[in-house]
Coordinates of C-alpha atoms in Angstrom, one line a residue:
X1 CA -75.6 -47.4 15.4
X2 CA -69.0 -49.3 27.1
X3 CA -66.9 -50.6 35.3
X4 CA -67.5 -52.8 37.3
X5 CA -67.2 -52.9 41.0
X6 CA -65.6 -56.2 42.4
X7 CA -67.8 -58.7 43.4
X8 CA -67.9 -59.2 47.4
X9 CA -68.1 -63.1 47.2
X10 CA -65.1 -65.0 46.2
X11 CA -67.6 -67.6 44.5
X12 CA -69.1 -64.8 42.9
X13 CA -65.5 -63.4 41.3
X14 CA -64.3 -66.9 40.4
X15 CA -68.1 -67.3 38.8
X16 CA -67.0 -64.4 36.2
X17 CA -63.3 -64.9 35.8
X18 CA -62.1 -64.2 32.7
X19 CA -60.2 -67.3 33.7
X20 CA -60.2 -70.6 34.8
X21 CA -60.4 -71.0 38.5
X22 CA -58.2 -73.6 40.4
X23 CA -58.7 -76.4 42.0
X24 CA -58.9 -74.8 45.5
X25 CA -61.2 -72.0 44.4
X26 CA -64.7 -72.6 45.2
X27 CA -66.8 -74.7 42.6
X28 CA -70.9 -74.5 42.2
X29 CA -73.0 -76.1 44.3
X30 CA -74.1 -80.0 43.6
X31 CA -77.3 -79.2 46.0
X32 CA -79.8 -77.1 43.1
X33 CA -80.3 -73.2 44.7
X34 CA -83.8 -72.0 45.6
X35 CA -84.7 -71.4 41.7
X36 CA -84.4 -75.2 40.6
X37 CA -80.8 -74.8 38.7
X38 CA -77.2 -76.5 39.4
X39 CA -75.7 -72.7 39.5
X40 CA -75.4 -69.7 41.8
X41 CA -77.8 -67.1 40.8
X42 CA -75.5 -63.5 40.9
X43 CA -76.8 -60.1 40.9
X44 CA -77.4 -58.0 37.7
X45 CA -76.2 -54.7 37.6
X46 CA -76.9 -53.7 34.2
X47 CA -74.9 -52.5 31.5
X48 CA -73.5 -49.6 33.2
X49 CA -73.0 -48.7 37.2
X50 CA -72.5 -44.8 38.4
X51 CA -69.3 -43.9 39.1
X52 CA -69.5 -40.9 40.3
X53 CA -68.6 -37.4 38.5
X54 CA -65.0 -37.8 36.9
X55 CA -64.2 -34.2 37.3
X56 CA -66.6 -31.4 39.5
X57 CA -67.5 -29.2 36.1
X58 CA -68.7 -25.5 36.5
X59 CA -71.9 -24.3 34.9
X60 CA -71.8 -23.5 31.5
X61 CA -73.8 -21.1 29.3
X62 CA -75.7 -21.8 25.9
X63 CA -74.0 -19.5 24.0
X64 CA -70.3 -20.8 25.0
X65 CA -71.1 -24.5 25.1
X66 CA -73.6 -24.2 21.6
X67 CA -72.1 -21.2 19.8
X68 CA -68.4 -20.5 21.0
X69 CA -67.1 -23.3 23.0
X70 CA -63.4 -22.1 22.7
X71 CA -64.5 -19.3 25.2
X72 CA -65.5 -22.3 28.0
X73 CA -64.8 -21.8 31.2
X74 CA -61.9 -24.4 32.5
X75 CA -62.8 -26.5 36.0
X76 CA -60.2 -24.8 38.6
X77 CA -58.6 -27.4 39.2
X78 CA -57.5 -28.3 36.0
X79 CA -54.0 -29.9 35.1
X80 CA -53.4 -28.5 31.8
X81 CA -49.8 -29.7 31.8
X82 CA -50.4 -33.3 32.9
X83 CA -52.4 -33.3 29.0
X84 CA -49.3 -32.7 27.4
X85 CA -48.2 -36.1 27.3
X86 CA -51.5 -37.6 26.0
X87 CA -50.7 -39.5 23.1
X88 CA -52.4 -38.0 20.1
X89 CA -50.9 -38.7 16.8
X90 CA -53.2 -40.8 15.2
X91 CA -55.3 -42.2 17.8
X92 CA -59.1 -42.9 18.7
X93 CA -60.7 -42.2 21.9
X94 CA -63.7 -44.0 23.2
X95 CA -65.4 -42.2 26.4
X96 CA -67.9 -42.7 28.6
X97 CA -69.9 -39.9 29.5
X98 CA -71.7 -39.3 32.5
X99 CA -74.5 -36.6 32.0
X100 CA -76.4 -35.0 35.1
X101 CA -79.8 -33.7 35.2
X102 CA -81.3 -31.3 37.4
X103 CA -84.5 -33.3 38.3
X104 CA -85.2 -31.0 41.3
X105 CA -83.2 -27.8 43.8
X106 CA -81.6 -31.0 45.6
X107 CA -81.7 -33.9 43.6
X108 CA -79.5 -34.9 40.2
X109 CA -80.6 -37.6 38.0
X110 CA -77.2 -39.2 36.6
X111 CA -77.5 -41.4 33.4
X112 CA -74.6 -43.0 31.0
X113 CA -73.9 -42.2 27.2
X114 CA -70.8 -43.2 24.9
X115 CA -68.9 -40.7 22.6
X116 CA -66.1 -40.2 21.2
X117 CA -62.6 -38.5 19.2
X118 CA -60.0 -38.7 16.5
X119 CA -56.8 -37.4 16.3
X120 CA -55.2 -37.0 12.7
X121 CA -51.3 -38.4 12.2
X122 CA -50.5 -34.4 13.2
X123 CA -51.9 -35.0 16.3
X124 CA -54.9 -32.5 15.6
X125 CA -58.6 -33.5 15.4
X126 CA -60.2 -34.4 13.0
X127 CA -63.9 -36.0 14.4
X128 CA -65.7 -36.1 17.1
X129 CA -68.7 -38.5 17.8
X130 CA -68.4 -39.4 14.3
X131 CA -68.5 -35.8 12.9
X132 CA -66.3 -33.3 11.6
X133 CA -64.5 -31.1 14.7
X134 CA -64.7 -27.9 14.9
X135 CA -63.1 -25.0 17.3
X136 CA -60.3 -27.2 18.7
X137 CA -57.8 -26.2 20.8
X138 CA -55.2 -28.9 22.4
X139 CA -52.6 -26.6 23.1
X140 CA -50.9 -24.3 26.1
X141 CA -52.3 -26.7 28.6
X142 CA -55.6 -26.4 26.9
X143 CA -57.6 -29.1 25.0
X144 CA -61.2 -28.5 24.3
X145 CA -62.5 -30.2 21.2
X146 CA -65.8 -29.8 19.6
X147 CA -68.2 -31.5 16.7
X148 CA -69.1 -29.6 13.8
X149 CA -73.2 -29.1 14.2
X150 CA -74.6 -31.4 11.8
X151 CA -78.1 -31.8 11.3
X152 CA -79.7 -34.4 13.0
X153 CA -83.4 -35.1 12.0
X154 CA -83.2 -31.6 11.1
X155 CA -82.1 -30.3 14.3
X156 CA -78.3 -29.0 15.0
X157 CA -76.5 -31.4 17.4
X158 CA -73.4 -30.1 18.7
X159 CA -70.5 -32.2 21.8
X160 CA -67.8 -30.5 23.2
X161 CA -65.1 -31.8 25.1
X162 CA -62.7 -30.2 27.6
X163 CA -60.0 -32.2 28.8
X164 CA -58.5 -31.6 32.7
X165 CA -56.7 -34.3 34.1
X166 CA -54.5 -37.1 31.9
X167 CA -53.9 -40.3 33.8
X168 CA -51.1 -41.7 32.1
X169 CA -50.2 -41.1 28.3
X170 CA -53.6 -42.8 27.0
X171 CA -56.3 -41.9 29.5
X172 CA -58.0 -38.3 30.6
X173 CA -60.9 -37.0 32.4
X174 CA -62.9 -33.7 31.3
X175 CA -66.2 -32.1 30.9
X176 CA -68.5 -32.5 28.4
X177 CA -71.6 -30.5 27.1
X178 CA -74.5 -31.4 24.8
X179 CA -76.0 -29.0 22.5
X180 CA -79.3 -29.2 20.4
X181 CA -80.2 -26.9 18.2
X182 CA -78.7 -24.1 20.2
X183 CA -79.6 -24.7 23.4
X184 CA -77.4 -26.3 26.1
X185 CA -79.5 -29.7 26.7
X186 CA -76.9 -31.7 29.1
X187 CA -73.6 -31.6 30.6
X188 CA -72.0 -33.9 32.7
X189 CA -68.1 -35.3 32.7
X190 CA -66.8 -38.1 31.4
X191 CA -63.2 -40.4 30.8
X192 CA -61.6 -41.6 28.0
X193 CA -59.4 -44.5 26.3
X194 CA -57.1 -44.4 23.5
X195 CA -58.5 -47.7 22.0
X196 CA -55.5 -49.7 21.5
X197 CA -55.7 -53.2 22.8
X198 CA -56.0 -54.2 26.3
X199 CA -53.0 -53.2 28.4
X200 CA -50.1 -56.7 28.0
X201 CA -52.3 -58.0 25.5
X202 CA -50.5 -59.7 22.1
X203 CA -52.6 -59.9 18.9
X204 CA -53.7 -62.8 19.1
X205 CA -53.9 -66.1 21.3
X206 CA -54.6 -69.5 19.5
X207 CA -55.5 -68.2 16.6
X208 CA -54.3 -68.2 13.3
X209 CA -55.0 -65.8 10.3
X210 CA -55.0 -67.4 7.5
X211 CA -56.5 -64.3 5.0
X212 CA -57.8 -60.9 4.8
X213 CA -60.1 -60.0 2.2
X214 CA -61.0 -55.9 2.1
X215 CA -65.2 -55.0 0.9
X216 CA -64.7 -52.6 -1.5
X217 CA -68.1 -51.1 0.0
X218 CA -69.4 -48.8 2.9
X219 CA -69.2 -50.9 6.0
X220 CA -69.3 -54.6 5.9
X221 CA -72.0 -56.0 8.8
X222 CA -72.2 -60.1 8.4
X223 CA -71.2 -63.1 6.6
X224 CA -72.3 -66.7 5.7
X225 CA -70.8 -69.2 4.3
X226 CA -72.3 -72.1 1.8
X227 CA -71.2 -73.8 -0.8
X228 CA -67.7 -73.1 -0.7
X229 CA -69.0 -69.1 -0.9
X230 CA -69.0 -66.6 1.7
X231 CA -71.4 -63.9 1.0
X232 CA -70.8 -60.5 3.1
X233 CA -73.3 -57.9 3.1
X234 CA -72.8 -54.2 4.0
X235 CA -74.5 -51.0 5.0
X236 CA -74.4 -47.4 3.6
X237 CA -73.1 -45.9 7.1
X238 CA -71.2 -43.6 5.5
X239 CA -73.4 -43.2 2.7
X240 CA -71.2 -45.0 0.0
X241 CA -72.2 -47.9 -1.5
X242 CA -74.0 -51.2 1.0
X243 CA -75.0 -54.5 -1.0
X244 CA -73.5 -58.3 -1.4
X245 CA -70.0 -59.3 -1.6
X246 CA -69.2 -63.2 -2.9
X247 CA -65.7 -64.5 -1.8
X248 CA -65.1 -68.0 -3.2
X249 CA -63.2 -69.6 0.0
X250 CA -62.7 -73.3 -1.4
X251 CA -58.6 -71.9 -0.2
X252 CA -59.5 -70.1 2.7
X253 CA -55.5 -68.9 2.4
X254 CA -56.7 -67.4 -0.6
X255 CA -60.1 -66.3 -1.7
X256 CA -60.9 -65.0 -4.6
X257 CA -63.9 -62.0 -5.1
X258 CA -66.5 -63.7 -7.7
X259 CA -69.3 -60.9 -7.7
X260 CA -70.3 -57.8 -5.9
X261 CA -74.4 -57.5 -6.2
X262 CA -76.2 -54.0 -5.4
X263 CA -79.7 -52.4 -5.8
X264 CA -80.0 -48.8 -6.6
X265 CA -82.0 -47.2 -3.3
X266 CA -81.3 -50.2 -1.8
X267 CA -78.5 -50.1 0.2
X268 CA -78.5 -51.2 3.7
X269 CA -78.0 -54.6 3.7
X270 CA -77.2 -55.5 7.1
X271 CA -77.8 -59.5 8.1
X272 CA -77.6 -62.8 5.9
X273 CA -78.6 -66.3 5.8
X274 CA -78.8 -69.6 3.6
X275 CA -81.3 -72.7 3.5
X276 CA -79.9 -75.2 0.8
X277 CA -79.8 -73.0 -2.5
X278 CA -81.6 -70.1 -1.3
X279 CA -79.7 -67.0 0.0
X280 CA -81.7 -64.6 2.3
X281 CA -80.8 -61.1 2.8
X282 CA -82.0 -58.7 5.6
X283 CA -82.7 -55.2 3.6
X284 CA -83.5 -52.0 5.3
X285 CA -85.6 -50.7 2.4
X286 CA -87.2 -54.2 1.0
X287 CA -87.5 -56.8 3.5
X288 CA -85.9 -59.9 3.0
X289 CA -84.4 -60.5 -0.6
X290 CA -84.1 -63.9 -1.9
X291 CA -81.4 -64.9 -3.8
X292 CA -80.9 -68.8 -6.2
X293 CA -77.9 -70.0 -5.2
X294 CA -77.6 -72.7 -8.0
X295 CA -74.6 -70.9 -9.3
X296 CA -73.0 -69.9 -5.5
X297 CA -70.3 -67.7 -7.7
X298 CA -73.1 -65.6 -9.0
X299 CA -76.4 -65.2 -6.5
X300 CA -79.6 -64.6 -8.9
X301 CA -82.1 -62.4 -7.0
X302 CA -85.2 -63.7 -7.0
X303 CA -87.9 -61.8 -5.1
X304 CA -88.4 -59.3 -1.8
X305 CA -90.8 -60.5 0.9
X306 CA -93.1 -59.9 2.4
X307 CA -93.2 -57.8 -1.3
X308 CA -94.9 -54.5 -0.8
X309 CA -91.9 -52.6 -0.6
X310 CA -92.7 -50.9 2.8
X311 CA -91.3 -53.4 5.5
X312 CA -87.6 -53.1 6.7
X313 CA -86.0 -56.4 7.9
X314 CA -82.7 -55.7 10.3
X315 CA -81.7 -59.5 10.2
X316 CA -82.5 -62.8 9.5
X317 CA -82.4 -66.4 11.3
X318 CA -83.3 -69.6 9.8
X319 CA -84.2 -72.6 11.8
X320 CA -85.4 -75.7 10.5
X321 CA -87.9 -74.4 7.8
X322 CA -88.5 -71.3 9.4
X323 CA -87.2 -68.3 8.5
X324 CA -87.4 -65.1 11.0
X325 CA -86.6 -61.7 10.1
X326 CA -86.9 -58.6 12.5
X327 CA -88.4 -55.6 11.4
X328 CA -87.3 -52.5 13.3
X329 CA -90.4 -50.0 11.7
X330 CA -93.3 -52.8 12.1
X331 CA -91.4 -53.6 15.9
X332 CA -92.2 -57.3 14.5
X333 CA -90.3 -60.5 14.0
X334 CA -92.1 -62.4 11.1
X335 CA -92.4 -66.1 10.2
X336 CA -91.8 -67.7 7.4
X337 CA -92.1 -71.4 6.2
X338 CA -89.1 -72.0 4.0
X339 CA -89.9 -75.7 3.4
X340 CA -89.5 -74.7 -0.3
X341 CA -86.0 -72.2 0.2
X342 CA -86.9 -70.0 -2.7
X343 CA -90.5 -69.4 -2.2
X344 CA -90.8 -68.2 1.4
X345 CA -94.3 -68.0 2.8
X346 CA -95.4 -65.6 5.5
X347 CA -97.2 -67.3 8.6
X348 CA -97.3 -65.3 11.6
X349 CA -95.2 -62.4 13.5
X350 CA -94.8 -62.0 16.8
X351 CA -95.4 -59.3 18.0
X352 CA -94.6 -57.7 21.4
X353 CA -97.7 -55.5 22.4
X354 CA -96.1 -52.9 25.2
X355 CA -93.2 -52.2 23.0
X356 CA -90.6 -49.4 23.2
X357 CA -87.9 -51.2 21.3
X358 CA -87.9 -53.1 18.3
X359 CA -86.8 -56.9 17.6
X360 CA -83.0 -56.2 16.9
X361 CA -81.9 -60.3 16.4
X362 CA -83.9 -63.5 17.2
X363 CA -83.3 -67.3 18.1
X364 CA -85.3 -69.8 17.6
X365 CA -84.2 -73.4 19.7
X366 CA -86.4 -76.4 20.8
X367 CA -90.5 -74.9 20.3
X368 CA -89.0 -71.5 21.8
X369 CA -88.3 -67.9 20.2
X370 CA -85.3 -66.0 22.2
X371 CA -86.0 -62.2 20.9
X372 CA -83.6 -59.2 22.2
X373 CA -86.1 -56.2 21.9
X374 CA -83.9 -53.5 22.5
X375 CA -85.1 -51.4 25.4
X376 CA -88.2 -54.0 25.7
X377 CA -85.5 -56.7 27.0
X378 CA -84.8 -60.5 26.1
X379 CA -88.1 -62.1 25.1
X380 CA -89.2 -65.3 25.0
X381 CA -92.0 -66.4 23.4
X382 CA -93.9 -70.4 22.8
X383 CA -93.8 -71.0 19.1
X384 CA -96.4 -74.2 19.8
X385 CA -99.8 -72.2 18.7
X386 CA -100.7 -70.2 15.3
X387 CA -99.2 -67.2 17.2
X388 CA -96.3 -67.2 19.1
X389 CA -97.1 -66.2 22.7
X390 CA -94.9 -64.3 25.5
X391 CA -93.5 -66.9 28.1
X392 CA -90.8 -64.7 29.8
X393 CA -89.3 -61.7 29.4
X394 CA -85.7 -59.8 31.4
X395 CA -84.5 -57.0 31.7
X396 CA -81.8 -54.9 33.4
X397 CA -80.2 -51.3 34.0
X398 CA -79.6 -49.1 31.1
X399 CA -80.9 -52.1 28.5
X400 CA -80.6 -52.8 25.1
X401 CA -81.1 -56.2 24.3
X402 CA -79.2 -57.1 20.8
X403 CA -77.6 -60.9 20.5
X404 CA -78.0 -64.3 22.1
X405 CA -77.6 -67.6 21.3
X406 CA -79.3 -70.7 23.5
X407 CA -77.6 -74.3 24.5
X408 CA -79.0 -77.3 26.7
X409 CA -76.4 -77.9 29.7
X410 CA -76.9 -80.1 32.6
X411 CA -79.9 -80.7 31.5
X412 CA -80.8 -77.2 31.5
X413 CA -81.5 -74.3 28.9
X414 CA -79.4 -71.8 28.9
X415 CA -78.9 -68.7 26.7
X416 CA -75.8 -66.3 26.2
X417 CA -77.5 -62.4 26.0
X418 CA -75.5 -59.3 25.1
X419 CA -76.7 -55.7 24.3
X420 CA -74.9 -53.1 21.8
X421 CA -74.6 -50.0 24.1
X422 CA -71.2 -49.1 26.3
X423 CA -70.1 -51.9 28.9
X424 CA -72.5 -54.5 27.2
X425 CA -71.0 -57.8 27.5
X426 CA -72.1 -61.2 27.6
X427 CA -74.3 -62.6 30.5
X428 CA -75.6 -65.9 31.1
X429 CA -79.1 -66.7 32.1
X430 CA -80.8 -69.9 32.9
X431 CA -83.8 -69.8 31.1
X432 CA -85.3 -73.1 32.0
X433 CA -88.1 -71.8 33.3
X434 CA -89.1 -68.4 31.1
X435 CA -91.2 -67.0 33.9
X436 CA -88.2 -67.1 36.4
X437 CA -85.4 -65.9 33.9
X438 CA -82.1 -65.4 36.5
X439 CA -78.5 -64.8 36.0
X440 CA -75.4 -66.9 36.6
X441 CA -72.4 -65.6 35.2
X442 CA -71.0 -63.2 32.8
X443 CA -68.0 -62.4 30.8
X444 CA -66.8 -58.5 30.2
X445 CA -63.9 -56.9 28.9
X446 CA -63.4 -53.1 28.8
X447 CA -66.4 -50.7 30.1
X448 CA -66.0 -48.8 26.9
X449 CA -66.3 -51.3 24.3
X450 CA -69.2 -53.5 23.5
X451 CA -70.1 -56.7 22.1
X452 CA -72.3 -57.1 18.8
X453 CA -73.0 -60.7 17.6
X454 CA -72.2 -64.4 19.0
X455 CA -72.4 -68.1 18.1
X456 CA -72.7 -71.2 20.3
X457 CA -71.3 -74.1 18.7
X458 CA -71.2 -77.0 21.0
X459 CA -69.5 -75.6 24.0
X460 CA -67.9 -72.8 22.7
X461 CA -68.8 -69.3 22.1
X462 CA -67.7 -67.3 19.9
X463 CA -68.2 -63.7 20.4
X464 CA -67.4 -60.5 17.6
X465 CA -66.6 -57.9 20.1
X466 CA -65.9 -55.0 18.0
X467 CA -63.0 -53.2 19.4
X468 CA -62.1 -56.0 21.4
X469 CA -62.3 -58.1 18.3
X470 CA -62.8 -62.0 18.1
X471 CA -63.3 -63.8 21.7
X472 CA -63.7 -67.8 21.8
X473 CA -65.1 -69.1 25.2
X474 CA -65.0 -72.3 26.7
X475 CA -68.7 -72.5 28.3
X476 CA -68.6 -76.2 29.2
X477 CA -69.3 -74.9 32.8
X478 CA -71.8 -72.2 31.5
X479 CA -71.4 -70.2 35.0
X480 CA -67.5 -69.5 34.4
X481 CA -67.3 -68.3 31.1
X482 CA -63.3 -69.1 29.9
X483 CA -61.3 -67.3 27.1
X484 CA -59.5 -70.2 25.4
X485 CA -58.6 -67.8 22.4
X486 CA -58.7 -64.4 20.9
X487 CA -57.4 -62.7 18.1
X488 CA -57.3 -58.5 18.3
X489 CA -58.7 -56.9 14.4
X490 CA -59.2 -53.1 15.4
X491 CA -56.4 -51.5 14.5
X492 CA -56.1 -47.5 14.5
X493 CA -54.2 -47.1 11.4
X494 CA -57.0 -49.7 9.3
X495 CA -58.6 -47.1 6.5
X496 CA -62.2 -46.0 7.8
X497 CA -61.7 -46.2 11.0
X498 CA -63.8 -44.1 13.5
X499 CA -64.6 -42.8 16.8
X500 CA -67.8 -44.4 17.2
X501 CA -68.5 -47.8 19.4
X502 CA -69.5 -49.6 16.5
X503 CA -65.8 -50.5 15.4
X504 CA -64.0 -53.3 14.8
X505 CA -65.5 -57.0 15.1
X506 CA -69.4 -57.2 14.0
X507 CA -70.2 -60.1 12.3
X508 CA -69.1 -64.3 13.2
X509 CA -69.8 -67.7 11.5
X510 CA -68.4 -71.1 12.4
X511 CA -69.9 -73.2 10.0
X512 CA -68.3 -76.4 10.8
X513 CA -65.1 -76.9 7.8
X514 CA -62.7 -76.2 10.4
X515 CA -62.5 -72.5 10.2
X516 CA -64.1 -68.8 12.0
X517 CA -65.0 -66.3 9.3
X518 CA -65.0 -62.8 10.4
X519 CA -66.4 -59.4 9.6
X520 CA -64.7 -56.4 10.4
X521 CA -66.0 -53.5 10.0
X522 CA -62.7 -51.7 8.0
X523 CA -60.6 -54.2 7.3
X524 CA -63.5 -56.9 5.6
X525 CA -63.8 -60.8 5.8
X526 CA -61.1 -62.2 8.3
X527 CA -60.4 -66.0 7.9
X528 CA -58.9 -67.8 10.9
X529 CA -58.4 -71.7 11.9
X530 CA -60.3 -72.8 14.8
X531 CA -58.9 -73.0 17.7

C-alpha cells in the first residue's frame, strides 16, 4: 500500500532531537507534570501540517487534465528554464501533494496525499504513481508528466504532473490534477524529492553488512528467524509470485537458500512468526498458515486457521501462548491459544465496534493489547476477561495507525507508535494510564518518507524506515529519541524499484544472536552486526 514547523520551546526541540542534547541543554523535569509522568507532555500535530499552496495553479478543465493533459495550461509564473537542470537520469521522485477543495464560494478545504515519478537511464519517464506514463513532455522549458489510466476497481484513474519551479538540481514545485473516470476530481500543487539519501549522509553509521540475499519473488514484506533459519515471506504487489523463502543463516556472511514454498491462489503472504517448532504465516487469502518446523530447512504446512477459507490475516504476533493475527476484511484481531504450537485454537477477537479502519499490526505486553487500527487510531484494550475490552484509544491529524512496540521505563509504560502514510514517523506516548494516552517525544526524518515496522529490544529501537532504511535508537531516555546507528538500503539503481512510498526498508528482527536481519523490499534479506 511523507514538515515540520520548529518547535517554539527549546525543551521542546531538544525533546525531539535527532541527537543527543548537551549537558547545558534543558533536561526533563524530576517534579512529575500535571498527567502523573516524569516527562513533558508536547503537542501532536499529526502526520502532516499545511503548508500552504507550493505554486498558485490556474483552473483546469476535464478534458485537458483527464483526456489531453499535454494541452494544460502553464501557471504564469512558471520558470521553465530553472527545470533544466533537474536531475533526471535514472531517478525517483517522491512528492507530497497538497489537494484543495472547494467546500464553499469562500472557503477551501486543503488535505495531504503522496505520489510519485520515475525517470528511465534516458532521462524520460517511465511511471508515475506506480503506473505506466503517458503524454510526457520534459522538454523546451516544459515538463508535464502523466499516468497511463489504469483501471482502478473498474474505474479509470488518471495524475498529472506539471512541473514550474526547480529548487536546486533534485527538488521542484508544480501542479497537480486528479482524474477519475473522466472527470477532473481534485487539483492542488505539490513538491518533490529525488529520493537519494538525506543531504551529507554516508551509507551507513555503525553498522556493518555482513550479506545480501536477493527473493527471487514479487516483493519480500518480513522475516523471522529460528533455528538457525530465516524465513521471508512476500506479497504479489506486482502480481508475480508472493510465498516463503528459507535462508539457512548458521554463517550469517553467507547464507544459503534451502526452500522457496508457494500455494497456487495463495499469494500474499505478508507477516511471519514462530512458537518453538511451529511457523505461522499471515495469508491474505487463508488466514494464518501453520507450518512443522521439525525440519527448519524444509517448513511442512500443516493447516490454515481459523479454516474456512474466507478470513484474511495481514500479520501475526505471538506472545506467550497467544497468537494474534489481524484481519483487515473481518476489521478483527483474533486470539489464539498456542499452548500446543501446531494446533492453534481460536478464543476470542477483539473487536473494535465504531470502526473505520481495520487492525493493521498488534502488541500484546503485560495483560494489555496495543492495536494500530488504521484510521480508528492506537487502541488499547484489557486482555483480563473472556473478551478483551477498550481501555484507551489516540488519535491524531491525518491518522493511520500501523506499528508500535511497548517498554516499561521509570516505572512507566511506554509505547513507540508509527503510521504508514507520508511524514509518519515514530512518536512516543506514555500510556500508563490508557484513558489519558499523551505524547512526549518523537523522532522524524524526511516529510516524504515513512516508517513501516519497529522492534524494542531493551532500550533500543530499531525502526525499518523504508526509504530511509534501517534506524537504531537509543531510547534509554524515552522523551529524546537518539540515532546511535543507521545503515541507508534504498538505492535507485536496485532492480524493482518504484515510485511509490512503500520502498525500501519493511520488515526488522533482532532476535538476540548478535545480529539485525532486514527485509528490503528489492534488494531481499539484509544481514548486519549489531551495533
Amino acid at each position: 500500500m511523507s514538515v515540520r514547523p520548529a518547535r517554539p520551546l527549546l525543551a521542546l526541540i531538544c525533546a525531539v532531537s535527532l541527537s543527543a542534547c548537551s549537558s547545558s541543554d534543558p533536561t526533563p523535569p524530576t517534579t512529575p507534570p500535571a498527567y502523573g509522568g516524569p516527562w513533558e507532555v508536547i503537542p501532536e500535530l499529526g502526520e502532516w501540517v499545511d503548508p500552504g499552496a507550493f505554486e498558485a495553479c490556474p483552473a483546469q478543465t476535464s478534458h485537458a487534465a483527464c483526456i489531453a493533459p499535454e494541452t494544460l495550461v502553464m501557471p504564469a509564473d512558471c520558470d521553465g528554464g530553472s527545470l533544466s537542470g533537474l536531475e533526471r537520469q535514472g531517478a525517483i521522485y517522491r512528492a507530497e501533494l497538497r489537494y484543495e477543495s472547494q467546500m464553499a464560494p469562500d472557503r477551501v478545504q486543503a488535505f495531504p496525499g503522496n505520489g510519485g515519478f520515475q525517470f528511465d537511464a534516458a532521462g524520460q519517464p517511465v511511471s508515475v504513481m506506480g503506473n505506466g506514463a503517458h503524454s510526457t513532455s520534459v522538454t523546451d522549458g516544459r515538463f508535464i508528466i502523466s499516468s497511463r489510466a489504469p483501471a482502478s476497481y473498474g474505474v479509470h484513474e488518471r495524475y498529472t504532473f506539471i512541473g514550474c519551479h526547480a529548487q536546486g538540481s533534485r527538488s521542484l514545485t508544480g501542479c497537480v490534477h486528479w482524474c477519475r473516470g473522466g472527470t477532473l476530481r481534485y487539483s492542488g500543487s505539490f513538491r518533490a524529492e529525488r529520493m537519494t539519501w538525506r543531504e551529507g549522509e554516508p551509507e551507513s553509521a555503525n553498522l556493518q553488512l555482513l550479506s545480501e540475499s536477493f527473493v527471487n519473488m514479487d516483493t519480500p514484506a518480513d522475516v523471522y528467524v529460528t533455528h538457525g533459519h530465516a524465513y521471508v515471506v512476500s506479497i504479489n504487489r506486482r502480481r508475480l509470485h508472493g510465498g516463503l523463502v528459507v535462508f539457512d543463516v548458521s554463517n550469517p556472511a553467507m547464507p544459503v537458500q534451502r526452500a522457496v514454498v508457494r500455494f497456487p491462489n495463495d499469494e500474499y503472504w505478508n507477516g511471519v512468526w514462530a512458537k518453538d517448532n511451529a511457523l505461522y504465516v499471515a495469508s491474505g487469502d487463508s488466514g494464518v498458515l501453520v507450518f512443522d518446523l521439525s525440519n527448519p530447512a524444509q517448513p511442512a504446512f500443516i493447516r490454515s486457521h481459523p479454516g474456512n477459507g474466507r478470513i484474511d490475516v495481514h500479520t501475526v504476533f505471538v506472545e506467550g501462548n497467544r497468537l494474534y493475527a489481524m484481519s483487515p476484511s473481518h476489521k478483527q484481531t483474533l486470539i489464539f491459544d498456542v499452548t500446543e504450537p501446531l494446533e492453534p485454537r481460536l478464543l476470542t477477537n477483539f473487536t473494535y465496534p465504531r470502526s473505520k479502519g481495520y487492525p493493521h499490526d498488534a502488541f500484546a505486553y503485560e495483560g494489555r493489547l496495543y492495536v494500530n487500527h488504521l484510521d480508528d487510531g492506537f487502541l488499547i484494550a484489557g486482555l483480563e476477561g473472556e473478551t478483551p475490552e477498550l481501555l484507551g484509544q489516540y488519535t491524531y491529524p491525518h491518522i493511520f495507525s500501523h506499528a508500535n512496540a511497548v517498554g516499561t521505563f521509570n516505572g512507566r509504560t511506554v509505547a513507540f507508535e508509527g503510521g504508514e502514510t507520508m511524514g509518519s514517523h515514530v512518536r512516543v506516548l506514555d500510556v500508563t494510564d490508557p484513558a489519558n494516552i499523551v505524547k512526549i517525544g518523537e523522532y522524524k526524518l524526511r516529510g516524504l518518507t515513512s516508517v513501516h515496522n519497529m522492534l524494542l529490544v531493551g532500550t533500543r529501537l530499531y525502526v525499518a524506515y523504508y526509504h530511509e532504511g534501517v534506524r537504531v535508537l537509543d531510547v534509554s531516555n524515552p522523551a529524546q529519541p537518539r540515532e546511535i546507528a543507521h545503515y541507508n538500503t534504498f538505492r535507485e539503481s536496485d532492480p524493482g524499484r518504484g515510485d511509490k512510498l512503500t520502498e525500501g526498508a519493511i520488515g526488522i528482527r533482532v532476535p538476540g544472536d548478535g545480529r539485525i536481519y532486514v527485509v528490503d523490499t528489492s534488494r531481499g534479506l539484509l544481514i548486519f552486526n549489531e551495533p
